[in-house]
XYZ file of C-alpha atoms in Angstrom:
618
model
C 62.687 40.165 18.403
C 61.809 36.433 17.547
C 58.934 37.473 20.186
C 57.676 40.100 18.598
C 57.254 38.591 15.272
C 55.586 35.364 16.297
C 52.766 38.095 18.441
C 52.600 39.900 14.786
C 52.199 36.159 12.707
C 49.330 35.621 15.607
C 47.671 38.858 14.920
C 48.036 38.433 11.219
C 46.728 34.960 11.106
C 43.631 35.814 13.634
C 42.972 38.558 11.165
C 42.961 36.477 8.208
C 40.954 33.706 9.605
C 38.240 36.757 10.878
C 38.119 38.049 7.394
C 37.896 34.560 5.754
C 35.363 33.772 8.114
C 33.131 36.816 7.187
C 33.388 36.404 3.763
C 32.294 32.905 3.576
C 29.068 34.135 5.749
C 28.226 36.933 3.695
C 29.146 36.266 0.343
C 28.923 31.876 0.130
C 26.873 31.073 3.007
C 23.235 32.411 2.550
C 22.113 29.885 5.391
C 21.876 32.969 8.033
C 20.043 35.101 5.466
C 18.041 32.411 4.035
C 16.924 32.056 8.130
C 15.837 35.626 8.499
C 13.482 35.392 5.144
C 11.500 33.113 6.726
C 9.903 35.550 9.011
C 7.089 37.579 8.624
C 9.379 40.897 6.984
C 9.782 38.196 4.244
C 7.242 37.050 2.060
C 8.345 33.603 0.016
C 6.003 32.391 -3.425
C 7.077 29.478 -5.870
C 7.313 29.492 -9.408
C 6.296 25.616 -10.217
C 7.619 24.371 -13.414
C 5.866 22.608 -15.973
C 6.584 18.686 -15.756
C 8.062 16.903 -18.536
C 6.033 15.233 -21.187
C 6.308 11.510 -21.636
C 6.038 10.511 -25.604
C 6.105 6.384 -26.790
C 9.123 5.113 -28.952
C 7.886 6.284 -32.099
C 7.216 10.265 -30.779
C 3.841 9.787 -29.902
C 2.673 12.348 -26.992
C 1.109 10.094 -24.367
C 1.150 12.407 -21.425
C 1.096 16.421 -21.382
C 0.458 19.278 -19.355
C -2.566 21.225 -18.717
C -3.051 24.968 -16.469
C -4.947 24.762 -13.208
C -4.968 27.025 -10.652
C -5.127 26.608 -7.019
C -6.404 29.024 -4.340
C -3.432 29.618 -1.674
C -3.561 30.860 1.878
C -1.373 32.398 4.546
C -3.050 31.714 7.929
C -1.245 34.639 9.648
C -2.679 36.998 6.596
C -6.138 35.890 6.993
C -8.241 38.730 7.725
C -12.149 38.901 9.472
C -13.621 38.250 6.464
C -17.319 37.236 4.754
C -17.487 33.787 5.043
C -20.533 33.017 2.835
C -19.732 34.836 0.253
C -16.444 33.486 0.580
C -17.580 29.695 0.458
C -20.338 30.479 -2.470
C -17.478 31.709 -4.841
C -15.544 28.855 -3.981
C -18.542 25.985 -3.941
C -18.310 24.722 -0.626
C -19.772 24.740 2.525
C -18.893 26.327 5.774
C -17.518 22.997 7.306
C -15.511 22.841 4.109
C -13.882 26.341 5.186
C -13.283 25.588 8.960
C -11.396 22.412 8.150
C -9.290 23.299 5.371
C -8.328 26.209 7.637
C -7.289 24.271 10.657
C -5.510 21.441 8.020
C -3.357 25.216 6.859
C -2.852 26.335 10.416
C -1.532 23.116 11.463
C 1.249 22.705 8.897
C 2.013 26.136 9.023
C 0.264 29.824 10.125
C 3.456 31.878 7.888
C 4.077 29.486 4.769
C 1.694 29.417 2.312
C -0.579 25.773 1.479
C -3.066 24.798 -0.760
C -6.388 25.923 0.416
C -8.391 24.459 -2.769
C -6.621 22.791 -5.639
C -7.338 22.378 -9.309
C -9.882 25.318 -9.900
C -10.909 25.118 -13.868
C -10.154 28.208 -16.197
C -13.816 29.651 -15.830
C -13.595 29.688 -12.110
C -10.274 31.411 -12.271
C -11.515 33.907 -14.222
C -14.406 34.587 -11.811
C -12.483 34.486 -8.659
C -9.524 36.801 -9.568
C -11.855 39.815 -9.590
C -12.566 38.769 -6.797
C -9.800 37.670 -4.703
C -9.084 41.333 -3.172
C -11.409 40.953 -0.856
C -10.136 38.128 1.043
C -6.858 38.937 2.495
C -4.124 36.071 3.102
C -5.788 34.334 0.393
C -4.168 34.429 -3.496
C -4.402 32.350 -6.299
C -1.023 30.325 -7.905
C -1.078 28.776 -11.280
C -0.214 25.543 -11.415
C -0.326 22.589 -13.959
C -2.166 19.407 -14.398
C -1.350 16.365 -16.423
C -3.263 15.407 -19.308
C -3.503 11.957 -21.376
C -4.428 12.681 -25.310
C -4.510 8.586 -25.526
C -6.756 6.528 -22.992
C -4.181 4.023 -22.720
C -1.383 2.697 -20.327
C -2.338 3.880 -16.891
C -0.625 1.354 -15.343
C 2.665 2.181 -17.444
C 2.401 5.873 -16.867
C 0.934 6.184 -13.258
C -0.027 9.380 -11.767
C 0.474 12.519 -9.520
C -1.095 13.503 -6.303
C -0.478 15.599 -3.157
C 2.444 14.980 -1.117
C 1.242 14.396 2.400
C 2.830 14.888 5.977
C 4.911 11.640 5.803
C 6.417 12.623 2.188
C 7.394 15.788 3.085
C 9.337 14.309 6.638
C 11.233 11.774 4.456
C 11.736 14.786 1.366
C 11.812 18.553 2.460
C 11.756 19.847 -1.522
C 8.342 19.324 -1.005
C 5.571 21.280 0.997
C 2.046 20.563 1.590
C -0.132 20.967 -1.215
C 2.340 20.182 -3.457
C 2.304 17.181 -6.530
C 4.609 14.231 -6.758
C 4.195 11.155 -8.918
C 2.599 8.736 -7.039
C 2.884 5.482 -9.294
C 4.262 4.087 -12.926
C 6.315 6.213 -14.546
C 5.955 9.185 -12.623
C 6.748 8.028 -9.476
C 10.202 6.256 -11.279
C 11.418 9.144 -12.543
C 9.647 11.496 -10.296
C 13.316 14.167 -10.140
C 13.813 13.875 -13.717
C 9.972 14.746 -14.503
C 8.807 17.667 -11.810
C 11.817 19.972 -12.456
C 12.561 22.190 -9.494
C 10.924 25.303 -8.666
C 11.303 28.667 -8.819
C 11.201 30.868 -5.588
C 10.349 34.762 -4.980
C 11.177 36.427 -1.745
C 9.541 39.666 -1.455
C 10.200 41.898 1.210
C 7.776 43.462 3.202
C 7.496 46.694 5.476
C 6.245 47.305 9.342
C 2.560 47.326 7.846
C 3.061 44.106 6.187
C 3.063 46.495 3.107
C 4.965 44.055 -0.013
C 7.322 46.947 -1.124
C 9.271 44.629 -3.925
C 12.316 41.669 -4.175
C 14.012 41.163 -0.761
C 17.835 42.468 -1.493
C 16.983 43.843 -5.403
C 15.978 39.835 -5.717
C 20.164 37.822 -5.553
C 18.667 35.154 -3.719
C 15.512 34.632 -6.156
C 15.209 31.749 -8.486
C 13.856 30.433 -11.757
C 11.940 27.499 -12.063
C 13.639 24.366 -13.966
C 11.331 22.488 -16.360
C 11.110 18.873 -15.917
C 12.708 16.251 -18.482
C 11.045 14.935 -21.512
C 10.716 11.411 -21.450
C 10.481 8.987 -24.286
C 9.245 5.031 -23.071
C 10.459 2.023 -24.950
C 6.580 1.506 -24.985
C 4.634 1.181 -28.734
C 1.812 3.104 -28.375
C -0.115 1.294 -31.371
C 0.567 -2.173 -30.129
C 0.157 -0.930 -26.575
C -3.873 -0.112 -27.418
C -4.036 -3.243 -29.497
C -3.311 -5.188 -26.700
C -5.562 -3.238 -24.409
C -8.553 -4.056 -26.825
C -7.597 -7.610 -27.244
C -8.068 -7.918 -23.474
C -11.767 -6.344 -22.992
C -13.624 -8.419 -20.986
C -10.884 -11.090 -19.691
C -8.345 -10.463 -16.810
C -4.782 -10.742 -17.546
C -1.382 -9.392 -18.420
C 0.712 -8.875 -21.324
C 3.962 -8.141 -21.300
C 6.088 -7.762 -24.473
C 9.645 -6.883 -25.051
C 12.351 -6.347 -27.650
C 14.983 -9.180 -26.999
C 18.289 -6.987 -28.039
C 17.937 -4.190 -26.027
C 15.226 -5.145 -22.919
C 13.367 -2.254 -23.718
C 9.529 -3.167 -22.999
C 6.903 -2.692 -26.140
C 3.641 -3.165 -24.616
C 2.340 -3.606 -20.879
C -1.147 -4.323 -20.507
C -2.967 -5.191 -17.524
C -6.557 -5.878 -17.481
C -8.781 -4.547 -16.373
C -7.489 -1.109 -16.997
C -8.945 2.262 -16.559
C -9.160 5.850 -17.878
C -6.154 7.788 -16.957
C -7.531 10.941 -16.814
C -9.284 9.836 -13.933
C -6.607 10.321 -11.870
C -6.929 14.170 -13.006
C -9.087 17.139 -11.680
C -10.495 17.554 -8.531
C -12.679 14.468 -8.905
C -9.088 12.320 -8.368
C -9.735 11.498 -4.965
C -12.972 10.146 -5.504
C -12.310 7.896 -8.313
C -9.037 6.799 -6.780
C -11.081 5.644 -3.809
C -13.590 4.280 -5.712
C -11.026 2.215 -8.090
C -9.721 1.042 -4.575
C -12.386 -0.360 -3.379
C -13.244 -2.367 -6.435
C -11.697 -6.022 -5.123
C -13.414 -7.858 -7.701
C -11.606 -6.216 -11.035
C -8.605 -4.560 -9.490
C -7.971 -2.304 -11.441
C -5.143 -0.559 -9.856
C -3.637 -4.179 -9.696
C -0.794 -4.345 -12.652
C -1.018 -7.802 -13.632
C 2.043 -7.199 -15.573
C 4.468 -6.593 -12.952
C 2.388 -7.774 -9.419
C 0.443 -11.039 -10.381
C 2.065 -14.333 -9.475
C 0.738 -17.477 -11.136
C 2.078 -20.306 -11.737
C 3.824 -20.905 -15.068
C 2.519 -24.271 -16.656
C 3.863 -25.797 -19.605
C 6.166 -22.772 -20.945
C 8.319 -23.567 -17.952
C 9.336 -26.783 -19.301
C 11.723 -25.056 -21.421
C 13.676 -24.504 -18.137
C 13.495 -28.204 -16.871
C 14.514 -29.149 -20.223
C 17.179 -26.653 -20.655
C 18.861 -27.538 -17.009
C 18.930 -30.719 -17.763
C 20.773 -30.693 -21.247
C 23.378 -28.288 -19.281
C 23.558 -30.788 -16.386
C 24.148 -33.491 -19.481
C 21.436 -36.129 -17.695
C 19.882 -36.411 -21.477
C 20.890 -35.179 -25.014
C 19.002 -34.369 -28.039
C 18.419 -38.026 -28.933
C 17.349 -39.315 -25.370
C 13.625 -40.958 -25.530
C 11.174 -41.898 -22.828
C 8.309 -43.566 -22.866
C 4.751 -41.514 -22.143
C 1.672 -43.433 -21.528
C -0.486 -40.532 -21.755
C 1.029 -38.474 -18.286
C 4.057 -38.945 -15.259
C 2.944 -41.635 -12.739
C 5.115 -40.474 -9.373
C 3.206 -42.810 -7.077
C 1.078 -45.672 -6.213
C -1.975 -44.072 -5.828
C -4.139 -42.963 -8.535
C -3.706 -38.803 -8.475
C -0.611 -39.074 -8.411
C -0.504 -39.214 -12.114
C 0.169 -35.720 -13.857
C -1.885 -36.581 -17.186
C -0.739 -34.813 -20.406
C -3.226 -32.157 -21.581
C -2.993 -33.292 -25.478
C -3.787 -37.052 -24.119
C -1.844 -39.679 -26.421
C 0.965 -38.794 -28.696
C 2.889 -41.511 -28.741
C 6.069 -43.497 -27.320
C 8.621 -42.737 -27.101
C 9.648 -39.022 -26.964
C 12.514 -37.747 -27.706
C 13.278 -33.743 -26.527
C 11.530 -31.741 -30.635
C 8.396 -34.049 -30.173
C 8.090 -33.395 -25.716
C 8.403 -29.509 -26.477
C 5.702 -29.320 -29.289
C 3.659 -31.781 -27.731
C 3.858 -30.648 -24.460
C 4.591 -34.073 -22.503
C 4.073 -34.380 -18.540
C 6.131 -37.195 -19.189
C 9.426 -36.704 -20.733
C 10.151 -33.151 -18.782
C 9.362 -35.365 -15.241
C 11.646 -37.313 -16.340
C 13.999 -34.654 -17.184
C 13.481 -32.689 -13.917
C 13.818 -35.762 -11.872
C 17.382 -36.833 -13.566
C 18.839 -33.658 -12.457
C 17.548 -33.607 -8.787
C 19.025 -37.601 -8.736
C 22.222 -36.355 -10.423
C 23.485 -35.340 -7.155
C 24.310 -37.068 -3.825
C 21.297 -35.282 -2.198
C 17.830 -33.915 -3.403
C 19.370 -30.689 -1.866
C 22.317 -30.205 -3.571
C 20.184 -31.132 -6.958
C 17.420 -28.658 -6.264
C 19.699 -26.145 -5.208
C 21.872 -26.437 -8.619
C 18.223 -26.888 -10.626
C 17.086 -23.452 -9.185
C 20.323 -21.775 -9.947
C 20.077 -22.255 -13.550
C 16.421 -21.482 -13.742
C 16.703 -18.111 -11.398
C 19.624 -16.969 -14.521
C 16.340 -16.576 -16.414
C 15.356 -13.763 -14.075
C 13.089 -15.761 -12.167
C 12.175 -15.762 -8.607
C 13.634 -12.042 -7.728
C 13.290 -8.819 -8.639
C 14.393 -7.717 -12.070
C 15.452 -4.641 -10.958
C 14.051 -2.816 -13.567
C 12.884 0.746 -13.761
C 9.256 -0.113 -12.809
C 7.394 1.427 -9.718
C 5.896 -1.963 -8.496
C 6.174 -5.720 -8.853
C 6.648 -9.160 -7.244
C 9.120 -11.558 -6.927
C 7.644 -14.430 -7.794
C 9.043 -17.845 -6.521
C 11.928 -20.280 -7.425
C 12.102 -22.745 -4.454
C 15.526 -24.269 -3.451
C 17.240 -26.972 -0.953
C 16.816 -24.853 2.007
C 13.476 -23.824 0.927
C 12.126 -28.044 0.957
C 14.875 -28.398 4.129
C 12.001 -25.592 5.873
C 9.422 -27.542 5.024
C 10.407 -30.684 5.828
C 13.014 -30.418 8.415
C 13.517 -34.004 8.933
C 15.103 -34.139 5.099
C 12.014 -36.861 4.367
C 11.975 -35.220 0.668
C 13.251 -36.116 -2.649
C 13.002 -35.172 -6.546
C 9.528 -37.067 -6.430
C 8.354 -35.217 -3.598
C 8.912 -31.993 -6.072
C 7.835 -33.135 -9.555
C 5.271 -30.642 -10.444
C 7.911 -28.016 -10.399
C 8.576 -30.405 -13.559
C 5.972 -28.468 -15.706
C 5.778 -24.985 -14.357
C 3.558 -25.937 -11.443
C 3.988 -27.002 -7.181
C 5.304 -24.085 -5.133
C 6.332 -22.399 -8.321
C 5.186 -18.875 -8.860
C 6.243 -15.912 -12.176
C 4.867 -12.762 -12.919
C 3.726 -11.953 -16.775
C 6.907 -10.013 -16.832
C 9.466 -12.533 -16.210
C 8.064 -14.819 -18.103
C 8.699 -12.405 -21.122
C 12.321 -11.927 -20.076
C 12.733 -15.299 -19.385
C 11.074 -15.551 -23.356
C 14.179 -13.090 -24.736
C 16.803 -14.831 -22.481
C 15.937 -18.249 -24.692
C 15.275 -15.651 -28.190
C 19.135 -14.515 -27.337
C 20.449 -18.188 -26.685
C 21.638 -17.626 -23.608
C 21.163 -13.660 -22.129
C 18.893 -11.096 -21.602
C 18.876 -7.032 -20.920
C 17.091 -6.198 -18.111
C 13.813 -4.846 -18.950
C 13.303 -0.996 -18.826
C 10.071 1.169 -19.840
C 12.403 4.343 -20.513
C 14.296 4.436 -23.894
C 15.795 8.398 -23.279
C 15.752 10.821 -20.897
C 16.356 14.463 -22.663
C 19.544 15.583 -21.555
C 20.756 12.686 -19.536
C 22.217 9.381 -20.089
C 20.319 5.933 -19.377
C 21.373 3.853 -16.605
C 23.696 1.094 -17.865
C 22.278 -1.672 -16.172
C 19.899 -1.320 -18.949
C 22.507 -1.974 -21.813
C 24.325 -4.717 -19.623
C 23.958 -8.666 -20.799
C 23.076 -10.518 -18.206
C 23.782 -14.353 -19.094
C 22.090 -17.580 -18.549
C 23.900 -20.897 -16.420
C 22.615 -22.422 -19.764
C 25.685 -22.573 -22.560
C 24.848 -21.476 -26.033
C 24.815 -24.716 -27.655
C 21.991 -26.000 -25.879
C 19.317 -23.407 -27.111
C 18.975 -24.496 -30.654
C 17.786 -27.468 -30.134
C 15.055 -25.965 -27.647
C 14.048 -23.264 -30.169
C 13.622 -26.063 -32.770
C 11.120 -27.815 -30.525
C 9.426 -24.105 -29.787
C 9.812 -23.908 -33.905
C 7.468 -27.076 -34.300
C 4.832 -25.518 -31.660
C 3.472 -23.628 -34.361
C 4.803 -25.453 -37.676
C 4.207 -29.457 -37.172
C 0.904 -30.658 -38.032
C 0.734 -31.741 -34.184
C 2.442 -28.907 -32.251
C 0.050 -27.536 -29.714
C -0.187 -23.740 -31.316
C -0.351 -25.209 -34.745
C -3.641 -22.749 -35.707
C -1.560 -19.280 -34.322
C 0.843 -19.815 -36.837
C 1.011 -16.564 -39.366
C 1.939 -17.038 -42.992
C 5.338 -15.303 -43.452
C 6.350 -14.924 -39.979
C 8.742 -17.960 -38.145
C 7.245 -17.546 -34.400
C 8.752 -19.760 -32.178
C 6.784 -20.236 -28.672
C 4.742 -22.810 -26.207
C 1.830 -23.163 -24.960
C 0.578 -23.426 -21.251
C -2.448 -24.297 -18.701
C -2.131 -23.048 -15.614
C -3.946 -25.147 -12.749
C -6.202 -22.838 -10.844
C -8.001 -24.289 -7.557
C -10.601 -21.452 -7.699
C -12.699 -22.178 -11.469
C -11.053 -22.651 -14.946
C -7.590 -23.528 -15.787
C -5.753 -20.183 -16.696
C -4.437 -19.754 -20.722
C -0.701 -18.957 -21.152
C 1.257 -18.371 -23.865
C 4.859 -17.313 -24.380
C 6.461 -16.578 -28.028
C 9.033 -14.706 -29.766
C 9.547 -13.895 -33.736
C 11.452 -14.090 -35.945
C 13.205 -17.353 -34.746
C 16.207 -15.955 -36.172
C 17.010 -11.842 -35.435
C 14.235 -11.681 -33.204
C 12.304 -8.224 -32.687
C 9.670 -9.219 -30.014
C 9.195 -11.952 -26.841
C 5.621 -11.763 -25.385
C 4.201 -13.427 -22.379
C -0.020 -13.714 -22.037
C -1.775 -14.801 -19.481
C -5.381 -14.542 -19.026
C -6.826 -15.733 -15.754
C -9.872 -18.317 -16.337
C -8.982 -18.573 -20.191
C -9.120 -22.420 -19.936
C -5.862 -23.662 -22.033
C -2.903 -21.874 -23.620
C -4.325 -21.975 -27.704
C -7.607 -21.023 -26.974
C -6.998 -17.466 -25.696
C -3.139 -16.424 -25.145
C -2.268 -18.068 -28.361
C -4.136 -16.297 -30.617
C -3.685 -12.944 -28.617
C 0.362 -13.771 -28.979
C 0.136 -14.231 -32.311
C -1.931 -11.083 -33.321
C 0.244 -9.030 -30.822
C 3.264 -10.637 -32.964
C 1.779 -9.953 -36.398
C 0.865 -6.146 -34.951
C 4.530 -5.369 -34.758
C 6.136 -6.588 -37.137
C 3.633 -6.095 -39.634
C 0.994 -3.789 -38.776
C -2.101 -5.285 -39.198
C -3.257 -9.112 -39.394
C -3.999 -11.947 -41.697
C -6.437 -13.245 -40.162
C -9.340 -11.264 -39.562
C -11.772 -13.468 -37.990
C -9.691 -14.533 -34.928
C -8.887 -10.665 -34.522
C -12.784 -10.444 -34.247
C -13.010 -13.369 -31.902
C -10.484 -12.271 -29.624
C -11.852 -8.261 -29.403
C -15.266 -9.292 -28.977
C -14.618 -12.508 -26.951
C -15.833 -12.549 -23.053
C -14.609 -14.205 -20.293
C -16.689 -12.860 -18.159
C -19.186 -15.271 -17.250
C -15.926 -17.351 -15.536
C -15.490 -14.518 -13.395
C -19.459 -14.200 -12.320
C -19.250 -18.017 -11.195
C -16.275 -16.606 -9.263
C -18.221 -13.936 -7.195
C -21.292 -16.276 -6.659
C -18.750 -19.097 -5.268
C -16.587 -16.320 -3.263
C -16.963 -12.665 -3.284
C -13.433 -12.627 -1.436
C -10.951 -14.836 -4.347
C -8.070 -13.044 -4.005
C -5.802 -13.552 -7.531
């Protein structure tokens, strides 16, 4: 008996598992049918969705959608057909044909590719009467983007075809297809493209399409894409932009108490609608090729120069934490650093004499060689060797966001450089170095290297007195919640206390009759900042400037640099300050440096440039 129920629990259980088993493969699992409608009784077509517009923090539309259409073929489909006629509807020649056939037969002869993309509306309407002619050909509406503002390429980026590689590494895409390529739209390339819609139509022995395969259950809608909305400022974004004509440079500007980034110019720019159209490839290639302006080159995010004077915030700042000086501590300046006996090894302060000695308010707004040496050089010696020093120097100064990525939300950048013990220990492996050996590093220059970008966030880290948000282009993503590395603190080594004191000094940059930015200072606005000169071995000194306002509350911390601009207040200054005055205000106070800047040229610098090298790389 106990036999014959364990055979019947057996047959029971076998049963169950069989009819579990077929109902997971005909009802859950469509893999099987899925299979079969990939042959040729099966005909598949996508729906493509319309990608998400992108508006700027105040609502303005900065990228939309526009229709295309592309003409589609099915190798397999492809009847004997007329050729020439063919090729004159469609504007190309016969070699045209034969290679974008054999490009379609290689990826595939059953699923449909792109034969010719981006037709206009006019040819559209031409073709379709037309299109019955040609069998295994059929024409798919598509969608382009669009860019109502010529502004912020390097921001927004761009979409192009997915090639073979793409579509290895992601199989949501097939040939033919668009993906964001760069900026924006290569960041938040899943959020903006949607996901597509997809028709199987089933087909009879004489390829006949008789309607939806299975009444149409395994069918699809297309999803649109997200709506973004950047952190960007469209208005000061273009200001920028036209502040910059003629000069080569970044500016990077964010909003201290939330990271989010208000302007990102890079110059020289370019037209994004450009990138558009069937003339894309052409103009891509050509803006490629152009080495000398680099246009495709953010100088935002990618450019690595060295820092100059604004860095001396960070040598002062390390060394007030390390307590080596205070607030009171003078040294003497005799117009520069001597390191050495010989004669260049003298780093010579830009604004020559200013008297002895200098205590930490008068070194920041006077910008002396001298005192931040001095300051650098007390915290390497603080230790019992120059690589323990260095190594606890470049700790506090890579809190600032310097020397690595920010990991932000951007598409590209660089890391930039913050050298350490082991760094110095590499190049001089027999230990033969010390804080002297180092001292540029001092004022922002030696083997020190920062990108526009951090020196902005490195800006808001000293605006906060102590932290910083990591800096982020997207403000809101419709229907989904931002990251929240973006709303994150991220502090400093540096303790509160010691930023006031700095942020006095920056204060006096602009409001002592001697501080270096003294004529960028705007009436009714308490901008706190310093200015920079950035040795360059290949022509003119480069101009930087860093600055935040209001010193108290602050709203915005820019960085500007523009290559070949000779010294900080003659070019990044009074860019920082109109860029400032744009914001908060909306409009300026002083008109005729506005008209110097706009119409203001740098490029005869860059000419001397080309007839010296044709190869300078920046």
């Amino acid at each position: 008996m106990k036999r014959t129920g364990l055979l019947s629990f057996i047959i029971i259980f076998t049963g169950i598992i069989y009819i579990l088993r077929l109902f997971y493969l005909q009802i859950l699992d469509n893999s099987y049918t899925i299979s079969a409608l990939n042959n040729s009784a099966v005909k598949i077509t996508y729906n493509y969705p319309e990608r998400g517009y992108i508006y700027d923090r105040n609502g303005v539309l900065l990228v939309a959608n526009q229709h295309s259409y592309n003409i589609m073929v099915i190798p397999r489909e492809v009847k004997p057909l007329d050729t020439l006629e063919f090729c004159s509807l469609l504007k190309i020649t016969k070699n045209d044909f034969i290679k974008k056939m054999n490009k379609a037969k290689k990826y595939s002869t059953r699923i449909p590719s792109i034969f010719l993309a981006e037709l206009s509306k006019n040819d559209y309407a031409y073709l379709q009467e037309k299109m019955y002619k040609f069998e295994g050909f059929y024409i798919q509406k598509r969608s382009l983007r669009e860019y109502p503002i010529n502004s912020a390429p390097n921001v927004l980026g761009y979409i192009s075809e997915v090639n073979e590689d793409m579509i290895r590494k992601n199989p949501y895409y097939q040939l033919g297809e668009l993906i964001g390529t760069a900026g924006v739209e290569k960041t938040y390339e899943k959020s903006l493209r949607g996901t597509k819609g997809v028709k199987y139509i089933q087909r009879n022995r004489y390829n006949k399409e008789i309607g939806p395969y299975k009444n149409g259950i395994y069918d699809t809608l297309p999803i649109p894409g997200k709506d973004l909305t950047l952190t960007i400022d469209s208005k000061l974004q273009q200001y920028g932009e036209a502040l910059m004509a003629n000069k080569r440079g970044g500016i990077v500007a964010i909003e201290p108490s939330t990271g989010e980034i208000l302007a990102m110019i890079s110059s020289p720019t370019y037209n994004p609608n450009l990138m558009v159209g069937r003339e894309r490839s052409k103009n891509f290639t050509k803006l490629y090729l152009d080495t000398i302006n680099k246009p495709l080159l953010d100088r935002g995010l990618q450019a690595q120069y060295p820092p100059g004077s604004p860095f001396k915030i960070i040598s002062a700042l390390a060394a007030l934490q390390e307590q080596v000086l205070d607030t009171n501590t003078t040294i003497r300046c005799f117009g520069g650093y001597r390191y050495g006996s010989r004669k260049e090894a003298f780093m010579k302060c830009h604004c020559g004499t200013h008297g002895s000695p200098v205590n930490l308010n008068k070194a920041i707004y006077r910008s002396c060689n001298s005192y931040f040496s001095n300051a650098y050089r007390k915290v390497i010696e603080k230790y019992p060797t120059p690589f323990e020093g260095m190594s606890v120097w470049s700790k506090h100064a890579k809190s600032f966001g310097l020397g690595n990525f920010l990991n932000n939300d951007l598409s590209v950048g660089q890391k930039g450089l913050i050298p350490d013990g082991n760094y110095y220990n590499r190049y001089y492996p027999n230990g033969n170095w010390r804080a002297v050996t180092t001292i540029s590093n001092a004022i922002g220059q030696g083997e020190i290297l920062t990108t526009p970008i951090q020196l902005a966030n490195m800006t808001a880290a000293i605006a906060n007195r102590g932290f910083y948000f990591t800096p982020h282009i997207v403000k809101k993503i419709k229907g989904k919640k931002l990251d929240d590395k973006f709303t994150k603190p991220k502090y400093t080594t540096i303790d509160k206390q010691y930023f006031n004191p700095v942020i006095e000094g920056l204060f006096d940059v602009f409001e002592n009759p001697h501080g270096t930015a003294r004529s960028s200072r705007v009436k009714g606005i308490e901008i706190c900042g310093k200015t920079g000169t950035s040795q360059n071995p290949h022509g003119q000194d480069h101009s930087v400037f860093i600055a935040f306002a209001p010193k108290d509350n602050p709203k915005i911390a820019i960085a500007v640099f523009i290559e070949n601009g000779y010294w900080g207040s003659r070019w990044a200054g009074p860019i920082a300050s109109l860029m400032i005055e744009k914001y908060l205000i909306g409009k300026t106070s002083k008109p005729w440096v506005e008209k110097r800047m706009l119409n203001g040229s740098l490029q005869g610098e860059y000419d001397k440039q080309l007839i010296k090298s044709p190869t300078i790389e920046n």
